[in-house]
C-alpha angles and dihedrals in degrees: 000000000000114000121191127197116250096254093049093044090050092051093047092048090051091050091052097043113050114209097040115127114240124214087224128047114226123234121205111236147160111225129188123197149100123302107237141177103244098213097061092038098049098036093046086219088148139348099295108186138086131351093334089066101036100108094041090050090055091050092048093049092046089051093055103264108148114259117229141185117233102208125213090256092056096256116138118218120194107224106225100163130029126195096322100329120112095199121062096179105133091337104178091220091057091046090055094055101044110144091006121135106237140171115216139183116217152109122296120206122189127193131158092352095307123115121211123193128204104195112214095177140357102231097183135010113192094176120225108341100155099085104192103144095094090057101036105023122231111310136254088020099050122176 
């Protein structure tokens, strides 16, 4: 059974039910950064960026780990909506762009220090540009 945290559930409910009042006001933004799996990135369980982490990021996202966007300024955004879908759990489109550098247009919600991103449109997909495998090996296998 899928269980969502209260802030995510609240956001998804608001997206599905126009007229509801949100605890956070969205700001329209364009954000550029690398698509990440938030568990490995935030827990520092392994090196979690770029080509070294590509396969693990796919596995994490397919397993239900929230997908995020690591922006150029170091801010992490939890992606809670993607091009019209209100569930991002194992979304095949998000699996296909793991570790890619993308630019998106969307709505940013912030509450209690967390940033949530509802992606309206991917404006640019540069593919994997953060080539880290030569330095860190391929995770989770390593060298």
